[in-house]
Short mmCIF file of C-alpha atoms in Angstrom, two decimals:
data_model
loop_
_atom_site.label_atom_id
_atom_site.label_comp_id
_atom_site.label_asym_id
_atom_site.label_seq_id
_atom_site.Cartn_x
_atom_site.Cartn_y
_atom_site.Cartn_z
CA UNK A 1 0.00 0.00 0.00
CA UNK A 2 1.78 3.14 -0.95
CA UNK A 3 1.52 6.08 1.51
CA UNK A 4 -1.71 8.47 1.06
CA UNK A 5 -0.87 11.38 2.98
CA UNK A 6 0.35 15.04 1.12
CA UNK A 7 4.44 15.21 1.76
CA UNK A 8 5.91 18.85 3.06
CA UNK A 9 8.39 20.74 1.28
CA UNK A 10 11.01 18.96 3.45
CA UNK A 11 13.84 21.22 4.06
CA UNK A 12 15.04 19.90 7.17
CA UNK A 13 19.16 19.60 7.90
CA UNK A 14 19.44 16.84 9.36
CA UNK A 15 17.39 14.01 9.71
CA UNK A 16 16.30 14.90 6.37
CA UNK A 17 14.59 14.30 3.59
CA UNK A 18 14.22 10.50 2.07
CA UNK A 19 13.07 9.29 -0.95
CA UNK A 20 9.67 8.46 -1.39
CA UNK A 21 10.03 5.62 -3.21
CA UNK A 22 12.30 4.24 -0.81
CA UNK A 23 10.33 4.77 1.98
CA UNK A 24 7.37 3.20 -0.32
CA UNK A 25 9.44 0.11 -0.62
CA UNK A 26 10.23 0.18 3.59
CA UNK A 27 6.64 0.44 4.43
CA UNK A 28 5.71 -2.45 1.92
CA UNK A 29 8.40 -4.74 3.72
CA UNK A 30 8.10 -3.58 6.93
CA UNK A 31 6.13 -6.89 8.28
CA UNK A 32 7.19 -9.35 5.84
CA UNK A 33 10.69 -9.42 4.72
CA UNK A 34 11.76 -10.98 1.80
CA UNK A 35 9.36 -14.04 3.03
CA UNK A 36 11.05 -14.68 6.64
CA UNK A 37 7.87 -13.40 8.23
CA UNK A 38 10.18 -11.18 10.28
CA UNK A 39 10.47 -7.48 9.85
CA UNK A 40 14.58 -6.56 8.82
CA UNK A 41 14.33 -5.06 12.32
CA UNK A 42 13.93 -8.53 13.90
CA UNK A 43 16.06 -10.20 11.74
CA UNK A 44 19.53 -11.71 13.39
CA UNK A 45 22.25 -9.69 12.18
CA UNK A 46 23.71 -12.97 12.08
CA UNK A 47 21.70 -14.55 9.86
CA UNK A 48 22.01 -15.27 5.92
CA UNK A 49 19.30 -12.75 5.53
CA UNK A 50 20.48 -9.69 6.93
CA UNK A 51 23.92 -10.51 5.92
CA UNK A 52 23.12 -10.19 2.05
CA UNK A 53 21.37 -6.79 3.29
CA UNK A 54 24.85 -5.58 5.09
CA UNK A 55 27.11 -6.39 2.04
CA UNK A 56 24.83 -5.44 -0.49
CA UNK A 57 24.56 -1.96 1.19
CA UNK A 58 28.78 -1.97 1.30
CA UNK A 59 29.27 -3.29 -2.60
CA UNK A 60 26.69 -0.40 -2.94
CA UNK A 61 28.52 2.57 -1.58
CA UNK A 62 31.97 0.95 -3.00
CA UNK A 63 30.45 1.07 -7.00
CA UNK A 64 28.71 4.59 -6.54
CA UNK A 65 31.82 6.31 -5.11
CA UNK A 66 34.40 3.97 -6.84
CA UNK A 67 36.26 3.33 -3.66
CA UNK A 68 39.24 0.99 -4.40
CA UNK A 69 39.34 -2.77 -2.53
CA UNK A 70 42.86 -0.41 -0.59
CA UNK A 71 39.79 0.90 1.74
CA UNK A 72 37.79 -0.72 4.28
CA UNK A 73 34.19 0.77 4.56
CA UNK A 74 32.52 0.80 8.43
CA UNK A 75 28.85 0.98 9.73
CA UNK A 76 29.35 2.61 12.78
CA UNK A 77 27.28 4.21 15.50
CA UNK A 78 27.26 7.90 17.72
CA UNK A 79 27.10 9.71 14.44
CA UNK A 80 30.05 12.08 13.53
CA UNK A 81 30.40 13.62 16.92
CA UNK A 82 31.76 10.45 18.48
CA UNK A 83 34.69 10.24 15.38
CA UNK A 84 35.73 13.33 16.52
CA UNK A 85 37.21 11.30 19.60
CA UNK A 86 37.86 8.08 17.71
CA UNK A 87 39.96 9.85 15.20
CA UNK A 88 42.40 11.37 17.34
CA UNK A 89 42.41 8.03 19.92
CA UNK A 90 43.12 6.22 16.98
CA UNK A 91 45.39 8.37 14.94
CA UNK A 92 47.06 11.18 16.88
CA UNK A 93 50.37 9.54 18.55
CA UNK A 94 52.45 10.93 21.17
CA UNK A 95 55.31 13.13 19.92
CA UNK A 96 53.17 13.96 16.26
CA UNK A 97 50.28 16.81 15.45
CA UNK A 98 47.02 17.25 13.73
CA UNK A 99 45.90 19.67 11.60
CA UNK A 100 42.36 20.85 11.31
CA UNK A 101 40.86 23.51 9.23
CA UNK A 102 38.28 25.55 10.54
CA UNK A 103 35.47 26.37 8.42
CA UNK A 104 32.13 26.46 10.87
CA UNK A 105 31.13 25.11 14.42
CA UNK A 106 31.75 21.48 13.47
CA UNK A 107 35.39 21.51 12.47
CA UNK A 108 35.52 23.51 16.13
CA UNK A 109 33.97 20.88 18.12
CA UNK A 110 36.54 18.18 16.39
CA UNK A 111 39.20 20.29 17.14
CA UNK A 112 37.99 20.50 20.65
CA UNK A 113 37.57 16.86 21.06
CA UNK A 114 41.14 16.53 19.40
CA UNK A 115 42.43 18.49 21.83
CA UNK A 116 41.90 16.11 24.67
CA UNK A 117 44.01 13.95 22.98
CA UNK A 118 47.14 15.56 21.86
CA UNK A 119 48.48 17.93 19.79
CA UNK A 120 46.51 19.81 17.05
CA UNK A 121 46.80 23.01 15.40
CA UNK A 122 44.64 24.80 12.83
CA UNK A 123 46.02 24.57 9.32
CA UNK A 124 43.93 27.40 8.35
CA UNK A 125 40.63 29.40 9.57
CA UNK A 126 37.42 31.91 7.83
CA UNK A 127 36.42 32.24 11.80
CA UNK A 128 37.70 35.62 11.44
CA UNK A 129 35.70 36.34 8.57
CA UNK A 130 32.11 34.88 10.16
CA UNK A 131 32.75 31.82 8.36
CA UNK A 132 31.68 32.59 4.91
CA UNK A 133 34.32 30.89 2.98
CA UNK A 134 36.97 28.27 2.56
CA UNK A 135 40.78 28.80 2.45
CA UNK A 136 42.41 28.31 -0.47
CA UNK A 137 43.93 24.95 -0.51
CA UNK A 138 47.70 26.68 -1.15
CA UNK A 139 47.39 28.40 2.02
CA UNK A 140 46.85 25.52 4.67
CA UNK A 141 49.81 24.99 6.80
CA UNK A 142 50.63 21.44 7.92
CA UNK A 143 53.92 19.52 8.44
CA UNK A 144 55.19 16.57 5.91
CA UNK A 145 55.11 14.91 9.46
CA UNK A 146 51.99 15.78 10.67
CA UNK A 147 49.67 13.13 11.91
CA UNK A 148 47.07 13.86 9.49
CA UNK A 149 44.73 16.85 8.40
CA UNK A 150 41.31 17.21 8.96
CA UNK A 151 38.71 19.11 7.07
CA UNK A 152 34.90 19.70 7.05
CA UNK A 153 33.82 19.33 3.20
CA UNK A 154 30.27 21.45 3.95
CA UNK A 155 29.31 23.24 6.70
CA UNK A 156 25.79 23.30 7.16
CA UNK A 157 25.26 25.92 9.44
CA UNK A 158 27.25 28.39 7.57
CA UNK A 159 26.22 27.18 3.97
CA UNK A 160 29.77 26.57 2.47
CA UNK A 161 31.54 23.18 0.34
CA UNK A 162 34.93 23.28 -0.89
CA UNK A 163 35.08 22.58 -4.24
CA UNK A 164 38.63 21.08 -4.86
CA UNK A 165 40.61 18.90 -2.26
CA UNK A 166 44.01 19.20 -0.84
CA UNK A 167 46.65 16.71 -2.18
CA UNK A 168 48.19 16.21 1.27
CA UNK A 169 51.14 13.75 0.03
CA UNK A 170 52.67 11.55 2.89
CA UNK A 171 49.49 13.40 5.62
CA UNK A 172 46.77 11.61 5.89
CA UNK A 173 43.62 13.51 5.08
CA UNK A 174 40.90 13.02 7.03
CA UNK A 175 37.20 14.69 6.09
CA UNK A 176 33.92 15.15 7.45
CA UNK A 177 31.74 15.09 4.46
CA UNK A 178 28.20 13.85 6.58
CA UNK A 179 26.48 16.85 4.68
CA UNK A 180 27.64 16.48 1.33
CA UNK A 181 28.28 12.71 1.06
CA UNK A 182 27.43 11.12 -2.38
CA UNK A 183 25.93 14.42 -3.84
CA UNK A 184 28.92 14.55 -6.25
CA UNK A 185 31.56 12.32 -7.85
CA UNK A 186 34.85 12.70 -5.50
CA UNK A 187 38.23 11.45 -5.88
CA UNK A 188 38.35 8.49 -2.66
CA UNK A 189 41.57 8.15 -3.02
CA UNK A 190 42.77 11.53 -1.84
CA UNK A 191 41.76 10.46 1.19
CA UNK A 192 42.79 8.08 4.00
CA UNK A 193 39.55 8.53 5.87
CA UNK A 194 35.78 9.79 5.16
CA UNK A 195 33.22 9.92 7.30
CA UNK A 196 29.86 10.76 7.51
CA UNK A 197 26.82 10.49 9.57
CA UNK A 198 23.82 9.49 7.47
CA UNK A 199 21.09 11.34 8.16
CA UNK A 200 21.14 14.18 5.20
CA UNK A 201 21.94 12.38 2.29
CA UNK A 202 22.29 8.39 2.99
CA UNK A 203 19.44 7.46 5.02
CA UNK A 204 17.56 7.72 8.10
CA UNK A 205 19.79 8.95 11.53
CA UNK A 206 21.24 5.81 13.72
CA UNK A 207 24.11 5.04 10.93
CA UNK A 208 27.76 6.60 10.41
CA UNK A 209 30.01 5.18 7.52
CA UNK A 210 33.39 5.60 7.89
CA UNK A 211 35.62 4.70 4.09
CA UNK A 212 39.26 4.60 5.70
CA UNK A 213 42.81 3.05 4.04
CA UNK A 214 43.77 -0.22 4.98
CA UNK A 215 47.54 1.08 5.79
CA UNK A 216 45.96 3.72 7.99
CA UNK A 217 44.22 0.76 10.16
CA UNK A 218 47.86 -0.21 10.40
CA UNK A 219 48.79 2.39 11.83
CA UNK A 220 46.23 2.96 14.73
CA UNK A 221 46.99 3.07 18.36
CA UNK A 222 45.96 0.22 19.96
CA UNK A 223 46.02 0.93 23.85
CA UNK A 224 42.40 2.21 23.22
CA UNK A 225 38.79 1.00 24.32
CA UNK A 226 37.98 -2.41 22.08
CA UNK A 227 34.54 -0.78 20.65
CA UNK A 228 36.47 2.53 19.51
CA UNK A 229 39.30 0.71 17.73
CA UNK A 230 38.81 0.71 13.53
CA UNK A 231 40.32 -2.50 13.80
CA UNK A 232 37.88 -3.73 15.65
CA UNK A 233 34.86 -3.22 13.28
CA UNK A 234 37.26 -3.54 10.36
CA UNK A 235 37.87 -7.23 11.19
CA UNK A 236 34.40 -8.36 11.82
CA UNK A 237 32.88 -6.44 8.74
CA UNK A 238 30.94 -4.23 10.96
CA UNK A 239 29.19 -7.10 13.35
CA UNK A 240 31.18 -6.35 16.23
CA UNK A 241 28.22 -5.92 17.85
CA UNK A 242 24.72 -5.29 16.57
CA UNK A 243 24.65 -2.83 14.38
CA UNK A 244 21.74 -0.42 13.03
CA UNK A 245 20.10 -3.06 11.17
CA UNK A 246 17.26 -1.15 10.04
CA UNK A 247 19.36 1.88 8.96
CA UNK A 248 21.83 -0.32 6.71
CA UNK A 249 18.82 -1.91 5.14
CA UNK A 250 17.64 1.90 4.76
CA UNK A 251 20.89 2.94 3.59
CA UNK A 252 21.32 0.39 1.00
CA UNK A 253 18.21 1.24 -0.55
CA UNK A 254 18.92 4.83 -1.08
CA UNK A 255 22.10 3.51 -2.51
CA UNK A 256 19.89 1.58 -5.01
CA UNK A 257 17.96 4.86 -5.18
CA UNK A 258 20.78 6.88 -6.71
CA UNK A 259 22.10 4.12 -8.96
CA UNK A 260 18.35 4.41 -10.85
CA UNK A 261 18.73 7.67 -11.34
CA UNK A 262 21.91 7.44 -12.77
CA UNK A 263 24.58 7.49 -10.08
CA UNK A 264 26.83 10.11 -8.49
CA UNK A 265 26.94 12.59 -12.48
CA UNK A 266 23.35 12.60 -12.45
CA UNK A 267 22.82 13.44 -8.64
CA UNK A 268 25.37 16.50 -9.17
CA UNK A 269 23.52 17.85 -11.88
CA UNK A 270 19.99 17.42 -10.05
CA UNK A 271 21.58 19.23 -6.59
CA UNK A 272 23.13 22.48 -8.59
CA UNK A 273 19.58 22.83 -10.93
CA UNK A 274 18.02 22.79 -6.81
CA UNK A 275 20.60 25.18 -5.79
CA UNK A 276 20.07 27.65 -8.65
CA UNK A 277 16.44 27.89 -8.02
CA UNK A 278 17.64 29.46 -4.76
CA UNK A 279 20.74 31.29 -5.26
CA UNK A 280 19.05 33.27 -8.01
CA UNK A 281 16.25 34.12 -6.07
CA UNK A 282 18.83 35.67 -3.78
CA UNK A 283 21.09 37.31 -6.17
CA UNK A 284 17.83 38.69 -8.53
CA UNK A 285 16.64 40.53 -5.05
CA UNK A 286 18.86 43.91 -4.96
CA UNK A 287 20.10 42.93 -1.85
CA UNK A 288 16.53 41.80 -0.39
CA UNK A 289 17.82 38.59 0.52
CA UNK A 290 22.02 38.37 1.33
CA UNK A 291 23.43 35.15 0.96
CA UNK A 292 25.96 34.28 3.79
CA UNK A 293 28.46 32.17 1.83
CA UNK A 294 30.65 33.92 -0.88
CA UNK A 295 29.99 33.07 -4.28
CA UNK A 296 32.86 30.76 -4.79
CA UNK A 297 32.28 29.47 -1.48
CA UNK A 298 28.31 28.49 -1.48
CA UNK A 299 26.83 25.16 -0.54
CA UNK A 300 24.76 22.71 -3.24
CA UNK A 301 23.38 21.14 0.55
CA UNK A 302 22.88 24.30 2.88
CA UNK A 303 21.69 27.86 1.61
CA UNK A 304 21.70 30.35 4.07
CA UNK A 305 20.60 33.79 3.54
CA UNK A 306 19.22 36.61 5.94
CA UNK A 307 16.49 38.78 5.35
CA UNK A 308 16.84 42.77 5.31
CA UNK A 309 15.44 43.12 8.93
CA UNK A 310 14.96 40.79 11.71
CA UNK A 311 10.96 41.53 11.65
CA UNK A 312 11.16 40.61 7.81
CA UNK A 313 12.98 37.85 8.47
CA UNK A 314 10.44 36.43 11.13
CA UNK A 315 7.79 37.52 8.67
CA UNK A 316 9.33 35.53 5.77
CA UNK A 317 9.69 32.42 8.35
CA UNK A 318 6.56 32.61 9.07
CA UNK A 319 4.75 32.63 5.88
CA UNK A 320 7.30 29.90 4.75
CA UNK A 321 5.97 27.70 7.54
CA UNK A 322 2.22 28.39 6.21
CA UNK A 323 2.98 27.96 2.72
CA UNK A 324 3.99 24.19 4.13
CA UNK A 325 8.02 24.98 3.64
CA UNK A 326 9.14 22.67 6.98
CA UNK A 327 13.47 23.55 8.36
CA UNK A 328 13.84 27.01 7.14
CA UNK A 329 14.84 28.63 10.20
CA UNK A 330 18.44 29.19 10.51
CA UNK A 331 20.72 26.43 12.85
CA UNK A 332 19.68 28.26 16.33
CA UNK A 333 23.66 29.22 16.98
CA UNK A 334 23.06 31.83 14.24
CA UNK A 335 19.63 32.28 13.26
CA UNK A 336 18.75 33.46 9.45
CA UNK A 337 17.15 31.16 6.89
CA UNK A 338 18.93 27.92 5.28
CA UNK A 339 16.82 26.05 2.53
CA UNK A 340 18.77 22.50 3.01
CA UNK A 341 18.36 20.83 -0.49
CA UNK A 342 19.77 17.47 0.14
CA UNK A 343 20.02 14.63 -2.38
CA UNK A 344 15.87 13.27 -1.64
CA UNK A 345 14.37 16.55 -1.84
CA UNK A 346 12.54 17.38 -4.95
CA UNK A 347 13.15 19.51 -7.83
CA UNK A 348 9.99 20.68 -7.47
CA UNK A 349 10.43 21.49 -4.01
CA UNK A 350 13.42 24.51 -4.58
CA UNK A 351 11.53 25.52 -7.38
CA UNK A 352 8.36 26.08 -5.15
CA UNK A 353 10.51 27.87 -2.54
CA UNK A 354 11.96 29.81 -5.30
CA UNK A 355 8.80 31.54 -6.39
CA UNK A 356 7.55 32.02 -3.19
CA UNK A 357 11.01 34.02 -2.09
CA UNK A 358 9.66 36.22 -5.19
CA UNK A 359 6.56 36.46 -4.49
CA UNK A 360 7.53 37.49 -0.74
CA UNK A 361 9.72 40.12 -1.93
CA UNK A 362 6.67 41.39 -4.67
CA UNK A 363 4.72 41.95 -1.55
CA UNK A 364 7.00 43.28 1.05
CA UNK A 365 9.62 45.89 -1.23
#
């Protein structure tokens, strides 16, 4: 039975949007899965069943972002915030340093967990500029030595993405990219670790997937907890423990989702078509609405703008909420508007937000 009820203009950053479809396909399995009588949420994540589920979901997210067999890919739990510890437990030996670039308030809460650690430094930081850009990649400053350098690919709160990557040599490069995960072909194998929580573009909340080098598990500490060693989960394909069942099974099928329509090319082209709808609404205003990013700078995910006065802006938040526009307010640390256009939400959807930012500026000039 496919779902009945209208859907909202989901602009939500984080859980977000899913596909419909997908969640069409969840509903009709929930009771019965694939004939065991069992929901996938009471399956064993032992069994044969839920196995093909797990590596299906893994050979998934290896084809779609071309990750080499070099890399080892996780399903992991306590979302991003808890790799901000396991990174630097794992990674940051006595006697070496980490770099981390600050672009926004999550690359400052790693660097704060990092700091409990060991030594880190910031390779480079827009803090002084509000956040509303990224540094250029010539200007970070790390050591050939260093014990790796961390980045945040998009910051949601602030609305900015770096377009091109460091080549970090001998440093491992380590990136957030929960926000902007498989929205766009990227090059794995600059990396030596990616992770993401996926609750904006791979599936429901509960899940983190971590892609990370083999010769970088090598190198781990290992006088560390058992559960927060890579090894660990790296050796017993994520089954450790009992993982988010229901999430992988989730995960895999937006996997399946983007492979339909056309895989990581076609999903680029679909977010900056969203994207436009906005930022030309916001640079066609005359300065009605200001967009916080700079224009080299701006998110496909997050687009955060401010309105001319606070009353307009509350106005404008208002109506949006009326109209049926749901998670346009601003992240609370800053306030503002941020349309979050994530992989599942529709075309349709930025284009309907598009005309109504007109239409609220026809009005209110």
């Amino acid at each position: 039975m496919k779902l009945q009820v209208p859907r909202a203009y989901n602009f939500n950053a984080g859980p977000s949007a899913l596909p419909l479809s997908v969640l069409e396909k969840a509903q009709a399995e929930l009771i019965d899965f694939r004939g065991t009588g069992m929901s996938v949420m009471e399956l064993s994540h032992r069994s044969r069943t839920y196995e093909e589920v797990h590596n299906q979901a893994i050979n998934s997210l290896k084809d779609l972002l071309s990750i080499p067999d070099s890399y080892e890919i996780l399903f992991l739990q306590g979302g991003a915030s808890l790799q901000f510890s396991m990174i630097p437990m794992n990674f940051l030996k006595s006697g070496k340093k980490a770099g981390y670039v600050m672009t926004g308030s999550w690359s400052e809460k790693a660097f704060s967990e990092a700091k409990l650690f060991g030594d880190v430094f910031h390779a480079a930081s827009t803090k002084d500029g509000n956040y509303r850009g990224i540094p250029k990649v010539d200007h970070l400053k790390y050591d050939v030595d260093d014990a790796y350098l961390h980045l945040t690919s998009n910051n949601t709160i602030y609305g900015t993405q770096w377009k091109d990557f460091p080549d970090s040599g001998d440093v491992p490069l380590i990136a957030d990219m929960s926000s902007d995960i498989l929205s766009k072909p990227i090059d794995v194998n600059k990396f030596s670790l990616i992770y993401a929580g996926a609750q904006k573009n791979l599936g429901p909340s509960g899940v983190t997937v971590v892609i990370i080098r083999k010769d970088l598990l090598e190198q781990a500490n290992t006088s560390i907890p058992t559960m927060l060693k890579y090894s660990t989960h790296a050796k017993n394909n994520s089954l450790y423990n009992t993982p988010p069942t229901f999430g992988i099974y989730m995960l895999g099928e937006v996997l399946n989702w983007v492979r339909e329509l056309g895989g990581l090319t076609a999903i680029s082209q679909r977010n900056e078509q969203k994207a436009k709808f906005i930022y030309d609404a916001i640079d066609s205003s005359n300065d009605f609405y200001a967009g916080h990013a700079e224009k080299d700078c701006r998110s496909l995910m997050n687009i955060t703008f401010n309105l001319k006065t606070a009353e307009l802006e509350k106005k404008f938040l208002e109506q949006a909420k009326q109209e049926g526009f749901v998670g346009v307010n601003g992240h609370r640390s800053i306030g503002g508007c941020r349309v979050s256009s994530y992989n599942a939400v529709p075309l349709e959807a930025c284009q309907a937000f598009s005309e109504f930012m007109i239409d609220f500026q026809t009005k209110n000039s």
